[in-house]
Short mmCIF file of C-alpha atoms and ligand atoms in Angstrom, two decimals:
data_model
loop_
_atom_site.label_atom_id
_atom_site.label_comp_id
_atom_site.label_asym_id
_atom_site.label_seq_id
_atom_site.Cartn_x
_atom_site.Cartn_y
_atom_site.Cartn_z
CA MET A 1 68.44 97.85 187.83
CA THR A 2 67.48 99.46 184.55
CA ILE A 3 63.91 100.68 184.39
CA ILE A 4 62.61 100.07 180.89
CA ARG A 5 60.65 103.11 179.81
CA ILE A 6 60.02 102.18 176.17
CA LYS A 7 57.42 99.46 175.69
CA VAL A 8 55.71 97.71 172.80
CA TYR A 9 52.05 96.69 172.94
CA SER A 10 50.01 94.90 170.35
CA GLY A 11 46.44 96.08 169.74
CA ASP A 12 44.07 99.02 169.52
CA ILE A 13 45.43 102.30 170.89
CA THR A 14 41.96 103.48 171.96
CA LYS A 15 41.94 100.67 174.54
CA VAL A 16 45.33 101.52 176.04
CA LYS A 17 45.31 103.12 179.49
CA CYS A 18 47.81 105.91 179.29
CA GLN A 19 47.99 109.61 180.17
CA ALA A 20 48.09 110.67 176.51
CA ILE A 21 47.65 108.92 173.18
CA VAL A 22 48.89 110.04 169.78
CA ASN A 23 46.79 110.22 166.64
CA ALA A 24 48.14 109.84 163.09
CA ALA A 25 45.98 112.58 161.60
CA ASN A 26 45.97 114.50 158.33
CA THR A 27 46.60 118.21 157.75
CA SER A 28 42.88 119.05 157.92
CA LEU A 29 42.51 117.56 161.44
CA MET A 30 38.98 116.66 160.42
CA GLY A 31 39.31 112.90 160.93
CA GLY A 32 39.83 110.07 158.48
CA GLY A 33 40.40 106.33 158.34
CA GLY A 34 42.86 104.08 160.17
CA VAL A 35 43.86 105.05 163.69
CA ASP A 36 42.47 108.57 163.16
CA GLY A 37 39.00 107.14 162.52
CA ALA A 38 39.27 104.78 165.50
CA ILE A 39 40.28 107.60 167.89
CA HIS A 40 37.48 109.93 166.75
CA ARG A 41 34.91 107.12 166.95
CA ALA A 42 35.95 106.06 170.43
CA GLY A 43 36.60 109.58 171.74
CA GLY A 44 33.39 111.14 170.44
CA SER A 45 32.54 114.61 169.18
CA LYS A 46 34.54 116.60 171.78
CA ILE A 47 37.79 115.79 169.99
CA LEU A 48 36.49 116.96 166.61
CA GLU A 49 35.10 120.13 168.22
CA GLU A 50 38.56 121.07 169.50
CA CYS A 51 40.17 120.11 166.19
CA ARG A 52 37.72 122.46 164.45
CA LYS A 53 38.77 125.31 166.73
CA ILE A 54 42.45 124.64 166.05
CA LYS A 55 41.74 124.52 162.32
CA ALA A 56 39.89 127.84 162.50
CA SER A 57 42.72 129.51 164.41
CA GLN A 58 45.77 128.09 162.63
CA GLY A 59 44.49 126.34 159.51
CA GLY A 60 45.01 122.70 160.55
CA CYS A 61 48.34 121.05 161.22
CA LYS A 62 51.38 120.84 158.93
CA VAL A 63 53.24 117.62 158.21
CA GLY A 64 55.76 117.01 161.00
CA HIS A 65 53.90 119.26 163.45
CA ALA A 66 51.54 118.33 166.29
CA VAL A 67 48.57 119.76 168.21
CA ILE A 68 46.89 118.70 171.44
CA THR A 69 43.20 118.26 172.31
CA THR A 70 40.96 116.74 174.90
CA SER A 71 40.47 112.98 174.70
CA GLY A 72 36.67 113.08 174.93
CA ASN A 73 35.36 109.69 176.07
CA LEU A 74 38.75 107.99 176.01
CA ASP A 75 40.57 106.99 179.20
CA ALA A 76 43.55 109.14 178.29
CA GLU A 77 43.66 112.77 179.47
CA LYS A 78 44.83 114.15 176.14
CA VAL A 79 45.22 113.30 172.47
CA ILE A 80 48.24 114.61 170.59
CA HIS A 81 47.54 114.74 166.85
CA THR A 82 50.48 114.68 164.49
CA VAL A 83 50.59 114.52 160.70
CA GLY A 84 53.05 112.07 159.22
CA PRO A 85 54.46 112.29 155.70
CA VAL A 86 53.07 110.34 152.75
CA TRP A 87 55.85 108.02 151.53
CA SER A 88 57.16 108.58 148.04
CA GLY A 89 60.74 107.46 148.60
CA LYS A 90 62.01 110.55 146.82
CA GLY A 91 61.65 113.42 149.23
CA ASP A 92 62.41 114.36 152.82
CA GLU A 93 59.91 111.93 154.35
CA LYS A 94 62.40 110.48 156.83
CA GLU A 95 63.21 113.91 158.22
CA LEU A 96 59.50 114.81 158.36
CA LEU A 97 58.69 111.63 160.29
CA ARG A 98 61.54 112.42 162.70
CA ARG A 99 59.95 115.85 163.17
CA CYS A 100 56.61 114.25 164.08
CA TYR A 101 58.21 112.48 167.04
CA LYS A 102 60.11 115.60 168.12
CA SER A 103 56.85 117.62 167.97
CA ILE A 104 54.97 114.98 169.98
CA PHE A 105 57.57 114.87 172.75
CA LYS A 106 57.84 118.67 172.86
CA LEU A 107 54.07 119.03 173.29
CA ALA A 108 54.04 116.30 175.92
CA VAL A 109 56.66 118.10 178.01
CA VAL A 110 54.93 121.48 177.70
CA ASN A 111 51.66 119.89 178.85
CA GLY A 112 53.10 117.98 181.79
CA ILE A 113 52.56 114.58 180.17
CA THR A 114 54.95 111.86 181.28
CA GLU A 115 53.30 108.79 179.76
CA ILE A 116 52.37 108.46 176.12
CA ALA A 117 51.08 105.79 173.73
CA ILE A 118 52.05 106.18 170.06
CA PRO A 119 50.81 104.30 166.97
CA ASN A 120 53.04 103.49 163.99
CA ILE A 121 52.66 106.87 162.32
CA SER A 122 52.56 106.95 158.47
CA THR A 123 52.84 103.17 158.09
CA GLY A 124 49.21 102.61 157.07
CA ILE A 125 47.42 104.72 154.49
CA TYR A 126 50.57 106.89 154.04
CA LYS A 127 52.63 103.79 153.06
CA PHE A 128 55.89 104.60 154.88
CA PRO A 129 58.09 101.45 154.97
CA LYS A 130 57.50 99.90 158.39
CA ASP A 131 61.11 99.01 159.15
CA ILE A 132 62.44 102.50 158.37
CA ALA A 133 59.59 104.13 160.30
CA ALA A 134 60.26 101.93 163.33
CA GLU A 135 63.99 102.77 163.33
CA ILE A 136 63.13 106.48 163.28
CA ALA A 137 60.46 106.17 166.01
CA ILE A 138 62.69 104.18 168.35
CA CYS A 139 65.73 106.36 167.73
CA GLU A 140 63.74 109.51 168.57
CA ALA A 141 62.14 107.87 171.63
CA LYS A 142 65.50 106.73 173.00
CA GLY A 143 67.06 110.14 172.40
CA PHE A 144 64.17 111.90 174.12
CA ILE A 145 63.97 109.60 177.12
CA LYS A 146 67.73 109.82 177.66
CA CYS A 147 67.48 113.60 178.08
CA ASN A 148 64.20 113.57 180.03
CA LYS A 149 64.83 111.45 183.08
CA THR A 150 61.45 112.16 184.67
CA PHE A 151 59.46 110.95 181.65
CA HIS A 152 57.70 107.82 182.80
CA GLN A 153 57.06 105.78 179.66
CA ILE A 154 56.61 105.64 175.90
CA ILE A 155 54.40 102.83 174.64
CA PHE A 156 54.51 101.95 170.95
CA VAL A 157 51.13 100.44 170.09
CA CYS A 158 51.32 98.16 167.06
CA PHE A 159 48.04 97.28 165.41
CA ASP A 160 49.40 94.92 162.77
CA ARG A 161 51.61 91.89 163.34
CA GLU A 162 54.38 93.07 161.07
CA ASN A 163 54.93 96.30 162.98
CA TYR A 164 54.81 94.42 166.27
CA ARG A 165 57.47 91.98 165.06
CA ILE A 166 59.70 94.80 163.78
CA TYR A 167 59.47 96.78 167.04
CA LYS A 168 60.14 93.68 169.16
CA GLU A 169 63.12 92.83 166.98
CA ILE A 170 64.65 96.31 167.26
CA LEU A 171 63.98 96.72 170.97
CA GLY A 172 64.58 93.14 172.00
CA ASP A 173 62.20 91.10 174.09
CA ILE A 174 61.50 93.74 176.69
CA ASP A 175 58.14 92.90 178.19
N1 AR6 B 201 45.17 101.42 167.09
C1 AR6 B 201 46.50 101.45 166.84
N2 AR6 B 201 47.03 101.49 165.60
C2 AR6 B 201 46.15 101.47 164.57
C3 AR6 B 201 44.75 101.44 164.74
C4 AR6 B 201 44.27 101.41 166.08
N3 AR6 B 201 42.97 101.38 166.35
N4 AR6 B 201 44.17 101.43 163.51
C5 AR6 B 201 45.16 101.45 162.60
N5 AR6 B 201 46.36 101.46 163.23
P1 AR6 B 201 47.01 104.92 159.48
P2 AR6 B 201 48.87 106.94 158.41
C6 AR6 B 201 47.73 101.47 162.69
O1 AR6 B 201 46.56 104.55 158.14
O2 AR6 B 201 49.56 105.89 157.62
C7 AR6 B 201 43.96 108.58 158.12
O3 AR6 B 201 42.90 108.56 157.20
C8 AR6 B 201 47.93 100.96 161.27
O4 AR6 B 201 48.02 99.54 161.27
O5 AR6 B 201 46.02 105.05 160.57
O6 AR6 B 201 49.70 107.88 159.22
C9 AR6 B 201 44.38 110.01 158.48
O7 AR6 B 201 43.28 110.88 158.53
C10 AR6 B 201 49.25 101.61 160.93
O8 AR6 B 201 50.33 100.80 161.37
O9 AR6 B 201 47.80 106.34 159.47
C11 AR6 B 201 45.31 110.34 157.37
O10 AR6 B 201 44.62 110.77 156.22
C12 AR6 B 201 49.26 102.90 161.74
O11 AR6 B 201 48.16 102.81 162.65
C13 AR6 B 201 46.01 109.03 157.07
O12 AR6 B 201 45.09 108.03 157.49
C14 AR6 B 201 49.10 104.14 160.90
O13 AR6 B 201 48.13 103.88 159.90
C15 AR6 B 201 47.28 108.87 157.86
O14 AR6 B 201 47.95 107.74 157.42
#
């Protein structure tokens, strides 16, 4: 029997019960709109406090990198904040988005996380084409999970219908 470790949910990531959730932040780590705003609102001031400390010590977070904080009032134990690229269609955005996923999984392993919920990074305010972003996200997740047999699960949380449809189409009807 194959145990399916990549899942697709539809809805709000702040409501997902999972060991860690990922935030699509910006380089300042000081909060914003979209999923970033939702996570800070639901998680409360503890998250921003830790983000401030990280900003003071390393000047925020570069595109393609990731940092980890407490989850404040959220059910998750940790929040991993990554910064996706802004889509222009002319630069190395695909590679930078790939790097986001690699950075997330690396931080998860270092912190003993084996279950993670991830939003559709860069596909909102940063305007990355949803189909290309989904191919990258799923390719990186499959590659990671193949090499990390003890990792329990990766949940892609799709807030909008189009992303949900794209993920279901790529992964097949798996839930
Ligand atoms: N749960 C899950 N996914 C969500 C939620 C939610 N509550 N809310 C929105 N999404 P975006 P980006 C989806 O714009 O494109 C912020 O201001 C949304 O439908 O949140 O990486 C940051 O501070 C979309 O599919 O992030 C940055 O400045 C996905 O999350 C900038 O936006 C990503 O949309 C980052 O832009």
